[in-house]
Short mmCIF file of C-alpha atoms and ligand atoms in Angstrom, two decimals:
data_model
loop_
_atom_site.label_atom_id
_atom_site.label_comp_id
_atom_site.label_asym_id
_atom_site.label_seq_id
_atom_site.Cartn_x
_atom_site.Cartn_y
_atom_site.Cartn_z
CA MET A 27 14.28 -30.16 -27.72
CA THR A 28 16.71 -32.45 -25.46
CA THR A 29 18.60 -31.62 -22.44
CA ASP A 30 21.43 -30.62 -23.78
CA GLU A 31 19.84 -28.55 -26.42
CA ALA A 32 17.78 -26.81 -24.11
CA ALA A 33 21.11 -25.80 -22.12
CA SER A 34 22.97 -24.62 -24.85
CA THR A 35 19.91 -22.69 -25.24
CA VAL A 36 20.30 -21.14 -21.99
CA GLY A 37 23.91 -20.82 -21.42
CA PRO A 38 26.10 -21.96 -18.94
CA LEU A 39 23.93 -24.07 -16.37
CA PRO A 40 24.45 -23.09 -12.86
CA PHE A 41 25.51 -26.79 -12.02
CA ASP A 42 28.39 -29.48 -13.58
CA THR A 43 27.15 -30.98 -16.15
CA THR A 44 30.29 -32.29 -17.15
CA LYS A 45 30.16 -35.09 -14.27
CA ALA A 46 27.77 -37.71 -14.34
CA HIS A 47 24.79 -37.01 -11.67
CA GLN A 48 23.44 -40.09 -10.01
CA ALA A 49 19.27 -38.11 -10.64
CA ARG A 50 20.40 -38.42 -14.92
CA MET A 51 21.52 -41.46 -15.12
CA TYR A 52 19.06 -42.72 -13.00
CA ASP A 53 16.57 -40.65 -15.75
CA TYR A 54 19.14 -41.89 -18.41
CA LEU A 55 18.05 -45.90 -17.76
CA LEU A 56 14.42 -45.69 -17.74
CA GLY A 57 14.35 -44.10 -20.60
CA GLY A 58 14.14 -40.31 -19.80
CA THR A 59 15.41 -37.40 -21.80
CA ASP A 60 16.60 -34.77 -18.45
CA ASN A 61 20.37 -36.25 -18.93
CA TYR A 62 23.71 -34.57 -20.36
CA ALA A 63 26.48 -36.44 -22.34
CA ALA A 64 28.64 -37.23 -18.89
CA ASP A 65 25.70 -38.48 -17.43
CA ARG A 66 24.84 -40.92 -20.48
CA ALA A 67 28.65 -42.21 -21.23
CA ALA A 68 28.72 -43.13 -17.26
CA ALA A 69 25.46 -44.75 -17.76
CA GLU A 70 26.42 -47.28 -20.71
CA GLU A 71 30.24 -47.73 -19.33
CA ALA A 72 28.09 -48.90 -15.91
CA LEU A 73 26.43 -51.28 -18.36
CA LYS A 74 29.48 -52.64 -19.51
CA VAL A 75 30.40 -54.61 -16.30
CA TYR A 76 26.84 -54.96 -14.56
CA PRO A 77 24.39 -55.49 -17.72
CA GLU A 78 21.37 -55.42 -15.12
CA TRP A 79 21.45 -51.59 -14.60
CA ALA A 80 18.51 -51.04 -16.66
CA PHE A 81 16.72 -53.91 -14.84
CA THR A 82 17.78 -52.71 -11.38
CA ALA A 83 16.11 -48.89 -12.16
CA ARG A 84 12.77 -50.52 -13.49
CA ALA A 85 12.50 -52.80 -11.04
CA ASN A 86 13.65 -50.32 -8.63
CA ARG A 87 11.06 -47.76 -10.12
CA ALA A 88 8.47 -50.43 -10.27
CA PHE A 89 8.79 -51.22 -6.70
CA LEU A 90 8.28 -47.96 -5.56
CA GLY A 91 4.98 -48.35 -7.11
CA ARG A 92 3.74 -51.35 -5.79
CA VAL A 93 5.34 -49.81 -2.08
CA VAL A 94 3.41 -46.67 -2.35
CA ARG A 95 0.09 -48.63 -3.75
CA TYR A 96 0.34 -51.14 -0.58
CA LEU A 97 1.06 -48.13 2.17
CA ALA A 98 -2.22 -46.25 0.95
CA GLY A 99 -4.36 -49.06 -0.08
CA GLU A 100 -3.80 -51.87 2.37
CA ALA A 101 -1.50 -49.18 5.52
CA GLY A 102 -4.25 -46.77 4.89
CA ILE A 103 -1.76 -44.06 4.82
CA ARG A 104 -2.78 -40.34 3.75
CA GLN A 105 0.65 -38.17 4.54
CA PHE A 106 3.66 -39.34 2.68
CA LEU A 107 7.91 -37.80 2.69
CA ASP A 108 9.85 -38.82 -0.76
CA ILE A 109 12.52 -37.85 -0.09
CA GLY A 110 15.30 -38.09 -2.82
CA THR A 111 12.65 -37.90 -5.33
CA GLY A 112 14.19 -37.85 -8.45
CA ILE A 113 13.51 -36.34 -11.79
CA PRO A 114 9.55 -36.89 -12.82
CA THR A 115 8.50 -39.58 -14.51
CA ALA A 116 5.51 -41.23 -15.16
CA GLY A 117 4.00 -42.07 -12.28
CA ASN A 118 4.68 -40.29 -9.99
CA LEU A 119 4.16 -41.13 -5.79
CA HIS A 120 1.70 -38.70 -6.19
CA GLN A 121 -0.66 -40.21 -9.06
CA VAL A 122 -0.14 -43.74 -7.87
CA ALA A 123 -1.31 -42.24 -4.17
CA GLN A 124 -3.95 -40.08 -4.99
CA GLU A 125 -5.37 -42.62 -7.09
CA ILE A 126 -5.95 -44.72 -4.40
CA ALA A 127 -6.85 -41.62 -2.05
CA PRO A 128 -7.17 -38.29 -3.49
CA GLU A 129 -6.63 -36.45 -0.66
CA THR A 130 -3.28 -38.15 -0.15
CA ARG A 131 -0.40 -34.99 1.04
CA VAL A 132 3.24 -35.07 -0.30
CA VAL A 133 5.83 -33.93 0.46
CA TYR A 134 8.82 -34.03 -2.13
CA VAL A 135 12.21 -33.52 -1.28
CA ASP A 136 15.95 -33.55 -3.71
CA TYR A 137 18.85 -31.43 -3.88
CA ASP A 138 19.76 -32.28 -7.22
CA PRO A 139 19.03 -28.60 -9.77
CA VAL A 140 17.37 -30.28 -12.44
CA VAL A 141 14.48 -32.13 -10.48
CA LEU A 142 14.11 -28.36 -9.01
CA ALA A 143 13.90 -27.25 -12.67
CA HIS A 144 10.93 -29.80 -13.21
CA ALA A 145 9.71 -29.56 -9.82
CA ARG A 146 6.61 -28.10 -11.35
CA ALA A 147 5.50 -31.87 -12.62
CA LEU A 148 5.58 -32.76 -9.27
CA LEU A 149 3.33 -30.52 -7.70
CA THR A 150 -0.09 -31.00 -9.60
CA SER A 151 -1.68 -32.60 -6.94
CA ASN A 152 -6.25 -33.21 -7.72
CA ALA A 153 -7.89 -30.86 -5.87
CA ALA A 154 -9.06 -32.93 -3.10
CA GLY A 155 -4.51 -33.42 -1.61
CA ALA A 156 -2.09 -31.69 -1.35
CA THR A 157 1.82 -31.23 -2.97
CA GLU A 158 4.57 -29.63 -1.84
CA TYR A 159 8.42 -29.34 -2.94
CA ILE A 160 11.37 -28.92 -0.95
CA ASP A 161 14.44 -28.38 -2.50
CA ALA A 162 16.97 -29.48 0.32
CA ASP A 163 19.89 -32.33 1.11
CA LEU A 164 19.03 -35.00 3.18
CA ARG A 165 21.12 -34.83 5.91
CA ASP A 166 19.93 -30.76 6.77
CA THR A 167 16.89 -32.63 8.52
CA GLY A 168 16.15 -30.09 10.28
CA THR A 169 15.39 -27.85 7.03
CA ILE A 170 13.08 -30.82 6.25
CA LEU A 171 11.16 -31.23 8.87
CA ASP A 172 10.36 -27.74 9.72
CA GLN A 173 9.22 -27.00 6.27
CA ALA A 174 7.55 -30.37 5.52
CA ALA A 175 5.33 -29.27 8.80
CA ASN A 176 3.61 -26.91 6.19
CA LEU A 177 1.59 -29.37 4.60
CA LEU A 178 2.06 -32.67 6.40
CA ASP A 179 0.78 -33.32 10.81
CA PHE A 180 3.15 -34.39 12.22
CA THR A 181 0.68 -35.90 14.84
CA LYS A 182 -0.89 -38.49 12.05
CA PRO A 183 0.62 -41.03 10.50
CA VAL A 184 3.61 -40.68 7.90
CA ALA A 185 5.13 -42.71 5.32
CA VAL A 186 8.78 -41.60 5.06
CA THR A 187 10.04 -43.26 1.65
CA LEU A 188 13.73 -42.86 1.21
CA ILE A 189 14.09 -44.87 -2.49
CA ALA A 190 17.50 -45.43 -3.76
CA LEU A 191 19.10 -42.95 -2.07
CA LEU A 192 20.60 -43.73 1.27
CA HIS A 193 23.90 -45.40 -1.10
CA ALA A 194 24.25 -41.40 -1.98
CA ILE A 195 25.16 -40.80 1.89
CA PRO A 196 28.81 -41.61 2.83
CA ASP A 197 29.47 -43.49 6.60
CA SER A 198 30.99 -40.01 7.76
CA ASP A 199 27.32 -38.42 7.36
CA ASN A 200 26.05 -41.02 9.15
CA PRO A 201 23.28 -42.07 7.27
CA HIS A 202 21.40 -44.88 9.77
CA ALA A 203 21.00 -40.94 12.35
CA ILE A 204 19.91 -39.33 9.66
CA VAL A 205 17.11 -41.89 9.08
CA ALA A 206 16.07 -42.36 13.08
CA ARG A 207 16.22 -38.54 13.26
CA LEU A 208 13.57 -38.96 10.17
CA MET A 209 11.78 -41.55 12.21
CA ASP A 210 11.57 -39.83 15.78
CA VAL A 211 9.26 -37.22 14.64
CA VAL A 212 7.04 -39.25 13.28
CA PRO A 213 3.98 -41.24 15.57
CA SER A 214 3.54 -44.85 15.88
CA GLY A 215 1.71 -46.41 12.94
CA SER A 216 4.33 -43.91 10.41
CA TYR A 217 5.85 -46.18 7.95
CA LEU A 218 9.80 -46.03 6.43
CA ALA A 219 9.99 -47.57 2.82
CA LEU A 220 14.12 -47.77 0.95
CA SER A 221 16.09 -49.56 -1.52
CA HIS A 222 19.86 -49.51 -1.26
CA LEU A 223 22.57 -50.84 -2.81
CA GLY A 224 23.64 -54.01 -1.44
CA PRO A 225 27.07 -55.83 -2.64
CA GLU A 226 26.09 -59.69 -2.16
CA PHE A 227 24.73 -58.97 -5.25
CA LEU A 228 27.83 -58.37 -7.93
CA THR A 229 30.98 -60.83 -7.92
CA PRO A 230 33.82 -59.49 -6.45
CA ASP A 231 35.24 -58.53 -9.14
CA ALA A 232 32.35 -56.50 -11.15
CA LEU A 233 31.61 -54.52 -7.88
CA LYS A 234 35.41 -52.85 -7.87
CA GLU A 235 35.24 -52.28 -11.26
CA THR A 236 31.45 -51.04 -10.39
CA GLN A 237 33.25 -49.06 -7.61
CA ALA A 238 36.35 -47.65 -9.48
CA MET A 239 33.64 -46.23 -12.37
CA ALA A 240 31.65 -44.56 -10.23
CA GLY A 241 34.35 -43.18 -7.89
CA ARG A 242 35.79 -41.56 -11.73
CA ASN A 243 32.85 -40.77 -13.41
CA VAL A 244 30.16 -39.80 -10.57
CA GLN A 245 29.64 -36.80 -8.48
CA GLN A 246 28.10 -38.73 -5.88
CA GLN A 247 30.42 -41.22 -3.61
CA ILE A 248 28.21 -44.35 -3.37
CA THR A 249 28.54 -46.60 -0.64
CA TRP A 250 27.22 -50.09 -0.55
CA ARG A 251 25.44 -51.59 2.15
CA SER A 252 25.08 -55.25 3.70
CA ARG A 253 22.03 -56.69 4.30
CA GLU A 254 22.75 -56.42 8.21
CA GLN A 255 23.60 -52.73 7.50
CA VAL A 256 20.59 -51.85 5.29
CA ALA A 257 18.51 -54.01 7.94
CA ARG A 258 19.66 -51.77 11.00
CA PHE A 259 17.65 -48.38 9.12
CA PHE A 260 14.75 -50.06 10.07
CA GLU A 261 15.34 -50.27 13.84
CA GLY A 262 12.14 -49.59 16.01
CA THR A 263 9.93 -50.36 13.47
CA ASP A 264 8.67 -54.12 12.57
CA LEU A 265 9.14 -55.27 9.00
CA VAL A 266 5.85 -55.91 6.27
CA GLU A 267 6.00 -59.26 4.74
CA PRO A 268 8.46 -60.21 3.18
CA GLY A 269 10.69 -58.23 5.01
CA LEU A 270 13.78 -57.78 3.59
CA VAL A 271 14.38 -58.74 0.26
CA ARG A 272 15.44 -57.63 -3.74
CA VAL A 273 13.48 -55.20 -4.74
CA GLU A 274 11.84 -57.56 -7.62
CA GLU A 275 11.17 -59.47 -4.98
CA TRP A 276 8.83 -57.11 -2.70
CA ARG A 277 5.35 -57.87 -3.17
CA PRO A 278 5.81 -58.94 -7.31
CA ALA A 279 2.56 -58.45 -8.96
CA PRO A 280 1.09 -61.82 -10.04
CA GLY A 281 2.41 -63.43 -12.72
CA THR A 282 6.00 -61.78 -13.02
CA CYS A 283 9.09 -64.38 -13.76
CA GLU A 284 11.92 -62.25 -13.63
CA THR A 285 14.79 -63.24 -15.68
CA GLU A 286 17.24 -60.47 -14.15
CA GLY A 287 18.28 -59.64 -10.53
CA SER A 288 19.35 -56.28 -9.10
CA PRO A 289 21.89 -55.58 -6.50
CA LEU A 290 18.77 -52.99 -4.75
CA TRP A 291 17.82 -54.15 -0.95
CA CYS A 292 14.57 -52.93 0.06
CA ALA A 293 12.16 -53.50 2.79
CA VAL A 294 8.91 -51.80 4.18
CA GLY A 295 8.91 -51.14 8.28
CA ARG A 296 6.10 -49.88 10.50
CA LYS A 297 7.02 -48.25 13.29
CA ARG A 298 5.84 -49.17 16.89
C1 SAM B 16 18.27 -42.76 -8.04
S1 SAM B 16 17.61 -41.53 -7.76
C2 SAM B 16 15.95 -42.21 -6.96
C3 SAM B 16 14.30 -41.82 -7.41
C4 SAM B 16 13.30 -42.27 -6.73
N1 SAM B 16 13.55 -41.73 -5.74
C5 SAM B 16 13.01 -43.41 -7.40
O1 SAM B 16 13.57 -44.48 -6.52
O2 SAM B 16 12.96 -43.40 -8.18
C6 SAM B 16 18.13 -40.86 -6.60
C7 SAM B 16 17.73 -39.09 -6.01
O3 SAM B 16 18.41 -38.84 -4.80
C8 SAM B 16 18.29 -37.56 -5.29
N2 SAM B 16 19.45 -37.12 -4.13
C9 SAM B 16 20.68 -37.89 -3.57
N3 SAM B 16 21.55 -37.70 -2.56
C10 SAM B 16 20.45 -36.74 -1.66
C11 SAM B 16 20.54 -36.13 -0.61
N4 SAM B 16 21.62 -35.71 -0.22
N5 SAM B 16 19.26 -35.23 -0.44
C12 SAM B 16 18.30 -35.19 -0.97
N6 SAM B 16 18.39 -35.57 -2.16
C13 SAM B 16 19.45 -36.53 -2.75
C14 SAM B 16 19.47 -37.80 -6.41
O4 SAM B 16 19.56 -36.21 -6.74
C15 SAM B 16 18.20 -38.66 -7.20
O5 SAM B 16 17.46 -37.80 -7.68
#
């Protein structure tokens, strides 16, 4: 049954499905089925302006996998706070981390009701570790940190992962202060990993058209941030190699040779 069919059997949904949502457009671009007609139409319109969106979604998800393998492996992290989790798909964060370290604990956070409806798929931890789901907005850091403390020990290193999320937070909500608040709570040796849309990668015309399209069709206001603005999220951390790069350039699997490019900056920083 498609998401549209399921919706028609349960009656009106408690949220607007007539305007595209970032989580469901991303799901569509990744080949998922947890999306509505408005999400698919907006994604198709976006692809006409910038055909690399499908590659971008896949490259971002692959970056998430490589980062988590790095953090659970080389960096020895056993606790993750993953905000802006997205609709569960293959290779959810806890599955990747627990393959390396079964005792890993993961707290997931998202504010989309569709993600909440599928949260069961995120609560499938093995017995040695644990996962939890918090239905909250990133901007409500107090609630997130209070509830996350039920599972995470904030005296030990935590990886805070904000993958393809912060461009949904406008400057008026001060995303840099939000990230600083989260990183203040975790001890030295913790990590911050994120990816973020960067305007440098699109021609001025494509950027203008993409922004106009998003303004018309997408619920979230999307804010593209320059390399310098993205770098500022990492104040108080040391970036691990290769630093601030496009998602497909961050420690690519040996033998990878991409012919497309994403418009997503990314980096991983270790708190001093
Ligand atoms: C593009 S998806 C990325 C999913 C996943 N992090 C990944 O990279 O594969 C962005 C997610 O962030 C969530 N999101 C956007 N703004 C948010 C906010 N203010 N608070 C919590 N979640 C938010 C959306 O609902 C969506 O699920």
